[in-house]
Structure formats: structure tokens, C-alpha cells
Amino acid sequence: MSNRLKDEKSPYLLQHKDNPVEWYPWCGEAFTKAKKEDKPIFLSIGYSTCHWCHVMAHESFEDAGVAELLNQGFVCIKVDREERPDIDAVYMSVCQAVTGQGGWPLTIIMTPKQKPFFAGTYFPKERYYGRPGLVDILSEVLVLWKDRREDLMKDGEEITALINNQCTLREKPLKDGLSEKDIFHKAYHIFVKQFDPVWGGFGGAPKFPSPHNLLFLMRYAQAQHEPEALRMAEITLNAMADGGIHDHIGGGFSRYSTDEQWLVPHFEKMLYDNALLLLAYTDAYQITGKEKYRDVALHTADYILRELTDWQGGFYCGQDADSEGVEGKYYVFTQDEVISVLGEDEGKEFCRQYGITKEGNFEGKSIPNRLHQEQTEDVLKGTANSNKVREEQAAAENCLDRLYQYRISRTSLHKDDKILLSWNAWTILALARAGAVLREKRYLEAAKRAQEFIEERMNGKDGRLYLRFRDGEAAHQGMLEDYGVYALALLELYRADFRVEYLSNAIHRAKQMLQFFEDDQAGGYFINAADAEQLIARPKEMYDGAIPSGNSVAFMVLQRLAALTGEVSWQEAARRQMAYCVRQIQEYPAGLSFALLAMTEAVCPHRELVCAVNGEVSEEMRRQLERLPRYGIELLVKTKENADALTECAPFTSEYPLPKEGVLYYLCEDGACQAPVREFPEHAVIPSAVR
């Protein structure tokens, strides 16, 4: 018999619709029932591709005894963290404050007024190696609810007050003598101290890709002429590309590595990881010219288009780690399997090249990897014996394709097919940039199609954005990340395609971001809108996690609009956000690397290039503009057709006349403008490494 989750659209909630637990979605009915029946609320938060969420579900939520205990004593609520990041943020902050750590599944027990008095993550059904069992916890809570409720209510009030104090902390004073540039450099030196010089990454296992850290280091290397920063980024990019965290057969990357070598991943694949890694490898290719980075970028983009793209143009959330209840089963091979697919000679050679051994490297089987294959600099750059390299690559691609076809026929993966706006926006941004830098029009076309999908399917009649789309339904009011990342993606689309409609839409979404999310008292931006459902706290996420925080993204959007439009209002908004970010992160600036990336645009030399074109933009001009670095220079293209629309977005461009023929290039640097020139100013705007 199904519970109240049966009518939901979330794949995660639907996974629990047949549990014997009488689950409710987050709704007024559940809280009304809890008040009427005088019961505490058991809140469980997770997501559909979460391995330990599956484990806890099988152990406890599918168990009749546990379900009886929950149903009799509690009102039970299930929340998909990806659909309701505001609820997740509030109660994750509770868990971190109470236990010192967090993660999913997130387990909260609270009063009918939503005030939490117990928090934790995964719990086994019964006590296990010192870890309390869920049955014991529930039984003890029910005794306390009956006999010592005042203590629980007091705990709930105190925890709620603590979380509200954390959410409403006013702007911290900047330490005497500490400047924005000091914080910029301090972050770099923190990365230096944490860097693993052998395998890359920062800190020990488990290791997360955190591509925004690498984007910052590559930008720092260019802005500060610091080769060590680029070296750290490259060691990490190379190790991840060679490791098992990279799916050499099907493309894309898993969520994180359980070991320091990037060999054994937690096998789930998330859209946001792959979008951000696509950005990192694309930028690395543009900066260094190394073909290896181009190949990985192509492999990653193709994976997104092949396996995570909806027929309507949007992008799915990700793929599970488990197949048939076994983690990683989809991805691992034995030598005999490989030889049976490829034949004796090709099979043995493939096993040698991809580390597939009789002993295996994961539970008796092997995760394909290239960690111990020697790769010289000329191979990385693609300048080695070109004919031989091409032949080897063609042979390898043929083997990889045959193994891929075998793998998908052998077993399958659960796919989370909901479409989240902010994750789609990261993917639009990454594909637009890859399309331009790698000169692959199909990526740009996919990005444009996804943007059209958002405007058609995730844009309400009131002009507000929805957070999620699935099965024909858009739902949940958009949050800070949705507006911020989407505005940033629109700016990237403008940069790649020069259509002023993208720039105009980015300005519109950024204005909505200011209107609905900015804290005009304490600074920064809240996760949820001012007119959204109000929870026990209204949180701000400051530090970057697996994805850059909404406040980091807001800073980047505002900084770019300030440079592109020349408007005082955007400049002031960018300064407000930089001041807020600087004061919040001064103790540990490496935790906000995407905000630091935005900060480089303010504190390092910066250029604006306006191209006034008589006629259409030629292919030659497009190729020249595609070579421009993605940071440190903003680009506007003015034509007769778009002149009026561009002036509305960037009023200063009205003073830049169109030439009678050809192109005029207007270049400004740090507030000083040069005389217009007719030849593309290559030496002034393109770093020597990518000319």
C-alpha cells in the first residue's frame, strides 16, 4: 500500500512511496497532524543517488517493525534535498552545530513547530560497533517526549536560537591592515599548505574534485605570474583524469574518490560535478594548449549530452552508484570479461593500459584507470609522433566503444531524471564555454537549447523561476542559486554567441536576485526569497562546498555586470557583495574560492573590449574572439541590428560609433581607454601561452 509520497514527482520521494512508513512530503497537513496528535516529527532528508540513503531505507524504512514504531509515535516527513535546498540548509546547519559534522541521509527529530532537538545522519537499525541504532533512538525519544518533554522543548528552542544567530550574524569588521589583495594571497598560501604534491588535490582521503578551487588557482597563476599555482592545478587535473574517478569508458566523473590516488570513487555521477569539471578542463586547455585537457573536456561534454540530456533539452541530475543493489557493479571489469569482448590481443593490451589485473583493485575486480601509465610532456601536448599517436588513439577509442556497448547491455544504472535549474545553468555555462574554446558548435547548440527549455518550462507566469521540472511539472520557487547561476550562464551564452537577448535576460535575472534575496541590513544574500515559505531560520550559505555557494556566484554576476554595463548601480552592488564576502571569509578565504575568482576581476588588471561591426560578425572574427581568456576581459559586440538593444544594457556603448566598413576595436584597461583600432588587438588581449 502506497503512502502519501505516491503523487510526488521527485525520484527520491517516489523511491519511498511503498515503504510501510506513513511518509508525508513537507506540507502543512503533516504539521497540522503532529499538533493535533501531539507527536514529534521525524524528518529524513536525502537524494535519489545517495548510497547511504539507500542503505538506511533498506535496513529501516522497509522494515515493518521500524515502520510500526515510527507510525505510532511520530509524524514522518521525507524531503528531497535537491528540490528543497532551503529546508536542507536549515537542518544541515542544525546537524553540524549539534554533532560537528553533516551528510546524507540527514535525520532530524523535532517539535510540531519545526524546532529540532535531535540530529544525525545515517543510523543502522540496531546498535552496531558503538553506533546507536535507530530503534534505540526512537524508543528513547518517545520516553523523553512523554516524561521529560520540557527538556526537549528547551533544547529545540536553544538550537533554533543558535541557528538564527548564525544566520543573522552582522558584517564582521575587517582586521586592521588586511586588504582584499591580502585575502587573495592568503587563500593561495592555504592551498599550497594543503596540496598533495604526489596525487594532487588538497588534504587526504576522501578527495573531492572541487573544480572551483582549480579555476581559482589557474586564474591566480595568470594574474600573479605564479607558475606554482598552475602546477598544482595541473597535477590535480592529470591525476583525476588518469584515476578511476574518471569513467574512461563512458566519460564523466564520479562524485569523489575514497582514496588519495583518485583510484576508487564513490561511483555516483552528478551533473554539477561534470559541468564544473568540464569548465576546469576547458580552461586548462585554453591556458596550456595541452591536448589531454581538450580530450577530457570532450569526453565529459559528450557524456552529459549522451546520458544526462532530456529529449526536451534539459539535463538530468545524475546516475546512481549502485546497480542491482551493488555499489560500482556497473563500472568494474575482470580480465576475462575484457578479453571476451575485445579478443585475446586487444584485450590483454587494453588491460595493460588501463590497470585491469587478475587481483583487481576493487573487491576482486578492476576499475579502469591510467594512473601508472607514463605520459611525457609531448604526449600531453599532443606533439609526440603524430601518426603513431593517432593510430593508438583510434585503436583505444574503438576498444572503449566496444566495452561501453558491452557494459550497458550487462547491467543498468538508476538515473535521477529530474531537472534542476541551477545545475542546468552550470551545465549551460560549461557547454557554452566549451563550444567556443574547443570550437564544437554542438555544445553551444545544446547550451542554447537548454536555456530555451528553462524559459519555456521553468519560468512562471509571474516571471519568477521554478527550481525543479519533472514529468511535465515545474515546481518549487526558485532560490538564490537558481537566479545567480542562471544569470551567469546567460552572460556566458552572450560571450559565446553575441546575442544581446542573453545579456538583457542576465540583467533581468540579476535584478530579481537583488530584489528577492539581498540582505540590505547585514549584507550578502539569503538562500530563499523574501516572499518564500519561512522556516525556523532564513539561512545564508557562505562557503563553497561541492558547488560554489550562492553568495560566491552572486559576487561573480555582479562583478561581471559592473564591467559589462558600466552602470553605477551594478558597481555599487558588486562592492557591497565584495565587502560582505571579504569580511566573512577573512579567517579562511580558501573556503570561498569562487568568490575569490570574482575578486580577481576587481583587484587584478581588467580589460573591456567593445567590437563595433559594420555588417555581420565574420567567422574569422568569431575565431579571434573565441581565443580570448574567460577571465580578466569582458566583451561586447555592437552591430547595426543590435545597437539600440545593447545601449539599453550598456548605455556607454552609445558613444562608440559603428564604422563605415569593417570593424573598430575599442579596448579599455583599468579605467583607461585606448584609441580605437581596425586590427584585432591580439597582443593586448590574448596571453602568449594561448596565441
PDB file of N, CA and C in Angstrom, residues 476-541:
ATOM      1  N   HIS A 476       8.317  24.369  -7.084  1.00  0.00           N
ATOM      2  CA  HIS A 476       9.176  24.936  -6.058  1.00  0.00           C
ATOM      3  C   HIS A 476       9.792  26.271  -6.523  1.00  0.00           C
ATOM      4  N   GLN A 477       9.552  27.255  -5.735  1.00  0.00           N
ATOM      5  CA  GLN A 477      10.022  28.597  -6.054  1.00  0.00           C
ATOM      6  C   GLN A 477      11.547  28.634  -6.158  1.00  0.00           C
ATOM      7  N   GLY A 478      12.040  29.289  -7.190  1.00  0.00           N
ATOM      8  CA  GLY A 478      13.480  29.382  -7.398  1.00  0.00           C
ATOM      9  C   GLY A 478      14.184  30.051  -6.237  1.00  0.00           C
ATOM     10  N   MET A 479      15.426  29.640  -6.007  1.00  0.00           N
ATOM     11  CA  MET A 479      16.206  30.178  -4.892  1.00  0.00           C
ATOM     12  C   MET A 479      17.430  30.919  -5.418  1.00  0.00           C
ATOM     13  N   LEU A 480      18.242  31.400  -4.494  1.00  0.00           N
ATOM     14  CA  LEU A 480      19.375  32.254  -4.862  1.00  0.00           C
ATOM     15  C   LEU A 480      20.233  31.626  -5.950  1.00  0.00           C
ATOM     16  N   GLU A 481      20.593  30.352  -5.796  1.00  0.00           N
ATOM     17  CA  GLU A 481      21.458  29.713  -6.787  1.00  0.00           C
ATOM     18  C   GLU A 481      20.806  29.680  -8.161  1.00  0.00           C
ATOM     19  N   ASP A 482      19.490  29.498  -8.194  1.00  0.00           N
ATOM     20  CA  ASP A 482      18.805  29.437  -9.484  1.00  0.00           C
ATOM     21  C   ASP A 482      18.946  30.751 -10.241  1.00  0.00           C
ATOM     22  N   TYR A 483      18.722  31.854  -9.562  1.00  0.00           N
ATOM     23  CA  TYR A 483      18.828  33.163 -10.211  1.00  0.00           C
ATOM     24  C   TYR A 483      20.283  33.522 -10.501  1.00  0.00           C
ATOM     25  N   GLY A 484      21.167  33.252  -9.531  1.00  0.00           N
ATOM     26  CA  GLY A 484      22.565  33.639  -9.708  1.00  0.00           C
ATOM     27  C   GLY A 484      23.268  32.855 -10.797  1.00  0.00           C
ATOM     28  N   VAL A 485      23.174  31.525 -10.744  1.00  0.00           N
ATOM     29  CA  VAL A 485      23.889  30.708 -11.732  1.00  0.00           C
ATOM     30  C   VAL A 485      23.269  30.883 -13.112  1.00  0.00           C
ATOM     31  N   TYR A 486      21.943  31.038 -13.152  1.00  0.00           N
ATOM     32  CA  TYR A 486      21.301  31.243 -14.454  1.00  0.00           C
ATOM     33  C   TYR A 486      21.746  32.563 -15.081  1.00  0.00           C
ATOM     34  N   ALA A 487      21.843  33.612 -14.281  1.00  0.00           N
ATOM     35  CA  ALA A 487      22.343  34.894 -14.802  1.00  0.00           C
ATOM     36  C   ALA A 487      23.769  34.733 -15.323  1.00  0.00           C
ATOM     37  N   LEU A 488      24.596  33.988 -14.592  1.00  0.00           N
ATOM     38  CA  LEU A 488      25.976  33.771 -15.022  1.00  0.00           C
ATOM     39  C   LEU A 488      26.022  32.966 -16.320  1.00  0.00           C
ATOM     40  N   ALA A 489      25.135  31.971 -16.445  1.00  0.00           N
ATOM     41  CA  ALA A 489      25.076  31.177 -17.671  1.00  0.00           C
ATOM     42  C   ALA A 489      24.645  32.031 -18.860  1.00  0.00           C
ATOM     43  N   LEU A 490      23.706  32.922 -18.636  1.00  0.00           N
ATOM     44  CA  LEU A 490      23.266  33.824 -19.709  1.00  0.00           C
ATOM     45  C   LEU A 490      24.405  34.727 -20.168  1.00  0.00           C
ATOM     46  N   LEU A 491      25.219  35.183 -19.230  1.00  0.00           N
ATOM     47  CA  LEU A 491      26.379  36.004 -19.607  1.00  0.00           C
ATOM     48  C   LEU A 491      27.374  35.189 -20.433  1.00  0.00           C
ATOM     49  N   GLU A 492      27.533  33.920 -20.098  1.00  0.00           N
ATOM     50  CA  GLU A 492      28.437  33.064 -20.877  1.00  0.00           C
ATOM     51  C   GLU A 492      27.873  32.812 -22.272  1.00  0.00           C
ATOM     52  N   LEU A 493      26.558  32.642 -22.374  1.00  0.00           N
ATOM     53  CA  LEU A 493      25.933  32.480 -23.687  1.00  0.00           C
ATOM     54  C   LEU A 493      26.118  33.736 -24.529  1.00  0.00           C
ATOM     55  N   TYR A 494      25.990  34.890 -23.903  1.00  0.00           N
ATOM     56  CA  TYR A 494      26.231  36.131 -24.654  1.00  0.00           C
ATOM     57  C   TYR A 494      27.676  36.164 -25.152  1.00  0.00           C
ATOM     58  N   ARG A 495      28.595  35.777 -24.295  1.00  0.00           N
ATOM     59  CA  ARG A 495      30.017  35.797 -24.659  1.00  0.00           C
ATOM     60  C   ARG A 495      30.291  34.863 -25.838  1.00  0.00           C
ATOM     61  N   ALA A 496      29.545  33.754 -25.905  1.00  0.00           N
ATOM     62  CA  ALA A 496      29.784  32.762 -26.958  1.00  0.00           C
ATOM     63  C   ALA A 496      29.036  33.079 -28.239  1.00  0.00           C
ATOM     64  N   ASP A 497      27.880  33.775 -28.137  1.00  0.00           N
ATOM     65  CA  ASP A 497      27.000  33.917 -29.298  1.00  0.00           C
ATOM     66  C   ASP A 497      26.695  35.367 -29.673  1.00  0.00           C
ATOM     67  N   PHE A 498      27.005  36.317 -28.796  1.00  0.00           N
ATOM     68  CA  PHE A 498      26.859  37.760 -29.041  1.00  0.00           C
ATOM     69  C   PHE A 498      25.411  38.221 -29.222  1.00  0.00           C
ATOM     70  N   ARG A 499      24.442  37.403 -28.803  1.00  0.00           N
ATOM     71  CA  ARG A 499      23.043  37.819 -28.883  1.00  0.00           C
ATOM     72  C   ARG A 499      22.700  38.655 -27.662  1.00  0.00           C
ATOM     73  N   VAL A 500      22.288  39.897 -27.889  1.00  0.00           N
ATOM     74  CA  VAL A 500      22.041  40.829 -26.788  1.00  0.00           C
ATOM     75  C   VAL A 500      20.896  40.337 -25.901  1.00  0.00           C
ATOM     76  N   GLU A 501      20.001  39.503 -26.455  1.00  0.00           N
ATOM     77  CA  GLU A 501      18.903  38.968 -25.638  1.00  0.00           C
ATOM     78  C   GLU A 501      19.436  38.230 -24.408  1.00  0.00           C
ATOM     79  N   TYR A 502      20.565  37.549 -24.542  1.00  0.00           N
ATOM     80  CA  TYR A 502      21.143  36.849 -23.397  1.00  0.00           C
ATOM     81  C   TYR A 502      21.614  37.846 -22.339  1.00  0.00           C
ATOM     82  N   LEU A 503      22.272  38.899 -22.771  1.00  0.00           N
ATOM     83  CA  LEU A 503      22.756  39.920 -21.839  1.00  0.00           C
ATOM     84  C   LEU A 503      21.587  40.604 -21.140  1.00  0.00           C
ATOM     85  N   SER A 504      20.557  40.933 -21.902  1.00  0.00           N
ATOM     86  CA  SER A 504      19.384  41.592 -21.332  1.00  0.00           C
ATOM     87  C   SER A 504      18.699  40.701 -20.301  1.00  0.00           C
ATOM     88  N   ASN A 505      18.586  39.412 -20.611  1.00  0.00           N
ATOM     89  CA  ASN A 505      17.958  38.464 -19.690  1.00  0.00           C
ATOM     90  C   ASN A 505      18.808  38.290 -18.433  1.00  0.00           C
ATOM     91  N   ALA A 506      20.121  38.290 -18.591  1.00  0.00           N
ATOM     92  CA  ALA A 506      21.007  38.180 -17.425  1.00  0.00           C
ATOM     93  C   ALA A 506      20.796  39.362 -16.484  1.00  0.00           C
ATOM     94  N   ILE A 507      20.668  40.551 -17.048  1.00  0.00           N
ATOM     95  CA  ILE A 507      20.420  41.742 -16.235  1.00  0.00           C
ATOM     96  C   ILE A 507      19.081  41.618 -15.507  1.00  0.00           C
ATOM     97  N   HIS A 508      18.071  41.132 -16.213  1.00  0.00           N
ATOM     98  CA  HIS A 508      16.744  40.943 -15.616  1.00  0.00           C
ATOM     99  C   HIS A 508      16.804  39.971 -14.446  1.00  0.00           C
ATOM    100  N   ARG A 509      17.476  38.832 -14.621  1.00  0.00           N
ATOM    101  CA  ARG A 509      17.543  37.841 -13.552  1.00  0.00           C
ATOM    102  C   ARG A 509      18.392  38.351 -12.388  1.00  0.00           C
ATOM    103  N   ALA A 510      19.414  39.118 -12.677  1.00  0.00           N
ATOM    104  CA  ALA A 510      20.230  39.679 -11.597  1.00  0.00           C
ATOM    105  C   ALA A 510      19.437  40.716 -10.792  1.00  0.00           C
ATOM    106  N   LYS A 511      18.577  41.471 -11.456  1.00  0.00           N
ATOM    107  CA  LYS A 511      17.715  42.414 -10.735  1.00  0.00           C
ATOM    108  C   LYS A 511      16.757  41.671  -9.817  1.00  0.00           C
ATOM    109  N   GLN A 512      16.216  40.548 -10.294  1.00  0.00           N
ATOM    110  CA  GLN A 512      15.361  39.730  -9.435  1.00  0.00           C
ATOM    111  C   GLN A 512      16.151  39.188  -8.248  1.00  0.00           C
ATOM    112  N   MET A 513      17.391  38.807  -8.481  1.00  0.00           N
ATOM    113  CA  MET A 513      18.251  38.309  -7.402  1.00  0.00           C
ATOM    114  C   MET A 513      18.420  39.377  -6.328  1.00  0.00           C
ATOM    115  N   LEU A 514      18.664  40.604  -6.741  1.00  0.00           N
ATOM    116  CA  LEU A 514      18.792  41.711  -5.796  1.00  0.00           C
ATOM    117  C   LEU A 514      17.486  41.936  -5.038  1.00  0.00           C
ATOM    118  N   GLN A 515      16.388  41.945  -5.765  1.00  0.00           N
ATOM    119  CA  GLN A 515      15.097  42.267  -5.177  1.00  0.00           C
ATOM    120  C   GLN A 515      14.649  41.247  -4.137  1.00  0.00           C
ATOM    121  N   PHE A 516      14.822  39.970  -4.433  1.00  0.00           N
ATOM    122  CA  PHE A 516      14.217  38.940  -3.600  1.00  0.00           C
ATOM    123  C   PHE A 516      15.167  38.299  -2.596  1.00  0.00           C
ATOM    124  N   PHE A 517      16.489  38.453  -2.772  1.00  0.00           N
ATOM    125  CA  PHE A 517      17.412  37.684  -1.940  1.00  0.00           C
ATOM    126  C   PHE A 517      18.422  38.523  -1.153  1.00  0.00           C
ATOM    127  N   GLU A 518      18.694  39.755  -1.537  1.00  0.00           N
ATOM    128  CA  GLU A 518      19.732  40.514  -0.847  1.00  0.00           C
ATOM    129  C   GLU A 518      19.297  40.890   0.560  1.00  0.00           C
ATOM    130  N   ASP A 519      20.215  40.775   1.496  1.00  0.00           N
ATOM    131  CA  ASP A 519      20.010  41.233   2.867  1.00  0.00           C
ATOM    132  C   ASP A 519      20.528  42.665   2.938  1.00  0.00           C
ATOM    133  N   ASP A 520      19.606  43.622   2.879  1.00  0.00           N
ATOM    134  CA  ASP A 520      20.040  45.018   2.843  1.00  0.00           C
ATOM    135  C   ASP A 520      20.389  45.566   4.226  1.00  0.00           C
ATOM    136  N   GLN A 521      20.307  44.702   5.243  1.00  0.00           N
ATOM    137  CA  GLN A 521      20.697  45.112   6.587  1.00  0.00           C
ATOM    138  C   GLN A 521      22.107  44.631   6.931  1.00  0.00           C
ATOM    139  N   ALA A 522      22.325  43.320   6.795  1.00  0.00           N
ATOM    140  CA  ALA A 522      23.607  42.739   7.208  1.00  0.00           C
ATOM    141  C   ALA A 522      24.519  42.404   6.035  1.00  0.00           C
ATOM    142  N   GLY A 523      24.014  42.543   4.799  1.00  0.00           N
ATOM    143  CA  GLY A 523      24.826  42.222   3.636  1.00  0.00           C
ATOM    144  C   GLY A 523      24.688  40.772   3.214  1.00  0.00           C
ATOM    145  N   GLY A 524      25.112  40.478   2.009  1.00  0.00           N
ATOM    146  CA  GLY A 524      25.029  39.133   1.485  1.00  0.00           C
ATOM    147  C   GLY A 524      23.632  38.799   0.988  1.00  0.00           C
ATOM    148  N   TYR A 525      23.446  37.527   0.633  1.00  0.00           N
ATOM    149  CA  TYR A 525      22.191  37.064   0.039  1.00  0.00           C
ATOM    150  C   TYR A 525      21.687  35.814   0.753  1.00  0.00           C
ATOM    151  N   PHE A 526      20.374  35.795   1.022  1.00  0.00           N
ATOM    152  CA  PHE A 526      19.735  34.636   1.624  1.00  0.00           C
ATOM    153  C   PHE A 526      19.528  33.543   0.573  1.00  0.00           C
ATOM    154  N   ILE A 527      19.395  32.301   1.040  1.00  0.00           N
ATOM    155  CA  ILE A 527      19.110  31.185   0.133  1.00  0.00           C
ATOM    156  C   ILE A 527      17.726  31.322  -0.489  1.00  0.00           C
ATOM    157  N   ASN A 528      16.734  31.610   0.350  1.00  0.00           N
ATOM    158  CA  ASN A 528      15.359  31.645  -0.145  1.00  0.00           C
ATOM    159  C   ASN A 528      14.862  33.085  -0.255  1.00  0.00           C
ATOM    160  N   ALA A 529      13.823  33.271  -1.068  1.00  0.00           N
ATOM    161  CA  ALA A 529      13.323  34.607  -1.384  1.00  0.00           C
ATOM    162  C   ALA A 529      12.584  35.212  -0.195  1.00  0.00           C
ATOM    163  N   ALA A 530      12.479  36.519  -0.217  1.00  0.00           N
ATOM    164  CA  ALA A 530      11.810  37.233   0.868  1.00  0.00           C
ATOM    165  C   ALA A 530      10.352  36.831   0.997  1.00  0.00           C
ATOM    166  N   ASP A 531       9.714  36.455  -0.105  1.00  0.00           N
ATOM    167  CA  ASP A 531       8.296  36.081  -0.070  1.00  0.00           C
ATOM    168  C   ASP A 531       8.087  34.572  -0.089  1.00  0.00           C
ATOM    169  N   ALA A 532       9.149  33.794   0.177  1.00  0.00           N
ATOM    170  CA  ALA A 532       9.035  32.332   0.192  1.00  0.00           C
ATOM    171  C   ALA A 532       8.499  31.854   1.537  1.00  0.00           C
ATOM    172  N   GLU A 533       8.145  30.562   1.606  1.00  0.00           N
ATOM    173  CA  GLU A 533       7.758  29.952   2.880  1.00  0.00           C
ATOM    174  C   GLU A 533       8.873  30.175   3.892  1.00  0.00           C
ATOM    175  N   GLN A 534       8.525  30.686   5.057  1.00  0.00           N
ATOM    176  CA  GLN A 534       9.524  30.968   6.071  1.00  0.00           C
ATOM    177  C   GLN A 534       9.691  29.781   7.009  1.00  0.00           C
ATOM    178  N   LEU A 535      10.918  29.333   7.158  1.00  0.00           N
ATOM    179  CA  LEU A 535      11.252  28.212   8.029  1.00  0.00           C
ATOM    180  C   LEU A 535      11.681  28.758   9.388  1.00  0.00           C
ATOM    181  N   ILE A 536      12.242  27.917  10.247  1.00  0.00           N
ATOM    182  CA  ILE A 536      12.654  28.388  11.569  1.00  0.00           C
ATOM    183  C   ILE A 536      13.831  29.350  11.487  1.00  0.00           C
ATOM    184  N   ALA A 537      14.493  29.391  10.357  1.00  0.00           N
ATOM    185  CA  ALA A 537      15.591  30.332  10.129  1.00  0.00           C
ATOM    186  C   ALA A 537      15.647  30.642   8.644  1.00  0.00           C
ATOM    187  N   ARG A 538      16.227  31.774   8.311  1.00  0.00           N
ATOM    188  CA  ARG A 538      16.430  32.135   6.907  1.00  0.00           C
ATOM    189  C   ARG A 538      17.935  32.145   6.654  1.00  0.00           C
ATOM    190  N   PRO A 539      18.465  31.047   6.144  1.00  0.00           N
ATOM    191  CA  PRO A 539      19.923  30.897   6.095  1.00  0.00           C
ATOM    192  C   PRO A 539      20.575  31.605   4.913  1.00  0.00           C
ATOM    193  N   LYS A 540      21.863  31.871   5.105  1.00  0.00           N
ATOM    194  CA  LYS A 540      22.759  32.280   4.021  1.00  0.00           C
ATOM    195  C   LYS A 540      23.864  31.229   3.958  1.00  0.00           C
ATOM    196  N   GLU A 541      24.154  30.766   2.755  1.00  0.00           N
ATOM    197  CA  GLU A 541      25.290  29.860   2.598  1.00  0.00           C
ATOM    198  C   GLU A 541      26.476  30.682   2.126  1.00  0.00           C
TER     199      GLU A 541
END
